[in-house]
Amino acid sequence: MPHHRYRPFHERVDVPATDRDWPGARLERAPLWVPVDLRDGNQALAEPMDTPRKRRFFDLLVATGFKEIEVGYPSASRTDFDFVRHLVTSGAVPDDVTPVVFTPARPELIDRTFEAVEGLPRAVVHLYIATSPVWREVVLGRDRGEVWRTVREAAEHMARRAGDAHGIRFQFSPETFNLTEPDFVLEVCDGLTRLWDASPDRPVTHNLPATVEIATPNVYADQIEYLHRNLARRDSVILSVHPHNDRGTGVACAELAVLAGAQRVEGCLFGNGERTGNVDLVTLALNLYAQGVDPMVDLRDLDAVRDTVEECNRLPVHPRHPYAGELVHTAFSGTHQDAIGKGLAEHARRAAEAGLSAAEAPWAVPYLPIDPADVGRSYEAVIRVNSQSGKGGVAYLLRTHHGLDLPPRMRPDFSRVVQEATDDSGRELPPKELHDLFTGTYLAEGPLEAAEFEDLGTVSGLLDALAARGVHVDVLELDPGQDGSAAFAECRVDGAVAWGAGEGTAAPVRAVLSAVNRASVR
């Protein structure tokens, strides 16, 4: 492959050397999450959302607990403008939520943006322009001085339009920040901080996008820490980041950026966005949750969140997507199933010992970083059986779905039966079919019918009756069951060993008879 065509990041942007603090920092609180699904995510859809879909998505974001929401690019299309006006006229914006609107650095588009938000008690007007050399030269055709002049004139126009409206705050994004000279970013951001007269009670947001990922996440963290240390009026600036996922490291970039001083993260639910997408806010929030940190959003019904996003975006969420995918809490592997089954049993035991419910007890179950129940998942999908599964998973499903608690020594026997069935079919075996296979294997009538021996009442009586017929049986293990539950027996008949099961009246007798029948046909 012609790798020589591509330049490493250090040849494209200067990252100032610094004594790094971020490697020793810890994520101990959630940043301000700002979903951009209705603007940045929407512009990446093959079928952009109309007002009803946008409203449904907006209501989901509000219900989930987001406090600042980018709601559109009003100057870009009539649909976006109309949606912002819909939010204004319908009273859909709660008192604790601040809408954000997006505008390029052009006076007529800034005017259109202010027309859209007129009547909102609070709003952030987000100004952007590309600042990196390749964008300046190829896209804008302007040098650094011309870009700064364009931004300054746009910012002055915004300030005039806002007037004395204290509810209007400003945000600036030097698009392609991660490819821009750090001194130029400081020059522009500090200039806007002064121009907009930022203060702690009316801060300016400076949003630093990794518009196209170019380097490992530590490089982005170094860039963010440099700005964090050197921005003027730091107590009057909200330092924000907007990572994309071109290298597949958007989540890592966001987490390291917060360690490096970022206070705000823009992204999309489940990572929708141009190219490989924006950073995924759901993964970021639940990563914090899994570390015992309050994510400051409510994802207790994650399947409902996913369903709404899929319907609004008309894009599926991958089944292996972190936390939300259909299969992420599911184990097919036998070793995983065994560990999970034992872990769940131990969790229940410890909870009971501590006098807590299972939902309150500290979580420590192998292979499950969080309790699936915390995000609205049932345990039914945690263990599923196919040809890769083992005795632990099979036993877990029979116990949890059908109340059949197989003795440990019996589990390999039935697991072999399951293996043959799934190898033949090549598909997953649902719990009902698993139970049907168990019934057909152990509870079906054989040459010796149960009706002939039930009146004997005891296993010893059965063994005597069989001996009288010349059938000599050694009972190697007998689990008689309790309170009408199934009984299980392992027996040796003329050198052949087999397991059997019995249910209902005289269950132990039926279990021994089942084992004898199965041994006789081997």
Short mmCIF file of C-alpha atoms in Angstrom, two decimals, residues 60 268-271 280-287 289 299-310 315-330 368-372 374-378 381 384:
data_model
loop_
_atom_site.label_atom_id
_atom_site.label_comp_id
_atom_site.label_asym_id
_atom_site.label_seq_id
_atom_site.Cartn_x
_atom_site.Cartn_y
_atom_site.Cartn_z
CA LEU A 60 -35.99 12.16 24.16
CA CYS A 268 -24.25 12.17 19.27
CA LEU A 269 -26.22 9.37 20.83
CA PHE A 270 -24.63 6.13 19.56
CA GLY A 271 -22.08 8.04 17.49
CA ASP A 280 -20.71 8.58 21.18
CA LEU A 281 -22.24 10.25 24.24
CA VAL A 282 -23.98 7.08 25.44
CA THR A 283 -20.70 5.18 25.61
CA LEU A 284 -18.96 8.10 27.32
CA ALA A 285 -21.71 8.45 29.93
CA LEU A 286 -21.89 4.74 30.71
CA ASN A 287 -18.11 4.46 30.84
CA TYR A 289 -21.19 5.02 35.27
CA LEU A 299 -30.17 5.77 30.67
CA ARG A 300 -32.16 3.32 32.79
CA ASP A 301 -34.27 2.34 29.77
CA LEU A 302 -31.50 2.12 27.21
CA ASP A 303 -33.48 -0.05 24.78
CA ALA A 304 -36.19 2.62 24.55
CA VAL A 305 -33.53 5.29 23.91
CA ARG A 306 -31.99 3.14 21.20
CA ASP A 307 -35.36 2.41 19.57
CA THR A 308 -36.22 6.11 19.39
CA VAL A 309 -32.84 7.05 17.94
CA GLU A 310 -33.06 4.28 15.35
CA LEU A 315 -30.13 3.92 11.00
CA PRO A 316 -29.62 0.75 13.06
CA VAL A 317 -27.46 0.60 16.16
CA HIS A 318 -24.91 -2.18 15.75
CA PRO A 319 -25.70 -5.32 17.83
CA ARG A 320 -22.17 -5.15 19.29
CA HIS A 321 -22.38 -1.45 20.10
CA PRO A 322 -21.04 -0.78 23.62
CA TYR A 323 -23.74 -1.06 26.29
CA ALA A 324 -26.70 -0.61 23.90
CA GLY A 325 -26.20 -3.31 21.29
CA GLU A 326 -28.59 -6.23 21.32
CA LEU A 327 -25.77 -8.72 22.00
CA VAL A 328 -23.39 -6.81 24.27
CA HIS A 329 -24.64 -8.45 27.47
CA THR A 330 -24.96 -11.87 25.83
CA LEU A 368 -20.43 -7.97 32.78
CA PRO A 369 -18.94 -4.52 33.53
CA ILE A 370 -22.34 -3.22 34.63
CA ASP A 371 -25.53 -4.90 35.75
CA PRO A 372 -27.70 -5.21 32.61
CA ASP A 374 -29.39 -0.99 35.47
CA VAL A 375 -30.00 -0.07 31.84
CA GLY A 376 -33.32 -1.85 31.56
CA ARG A 377 -32.11 -5.23 30.31
CA SER A 378 -33.47 -8.49 31.65
CA ALA A 381 -30.66 -12.42 27.08
CA ARG A 384 -27.88 -17.86 25.06
#
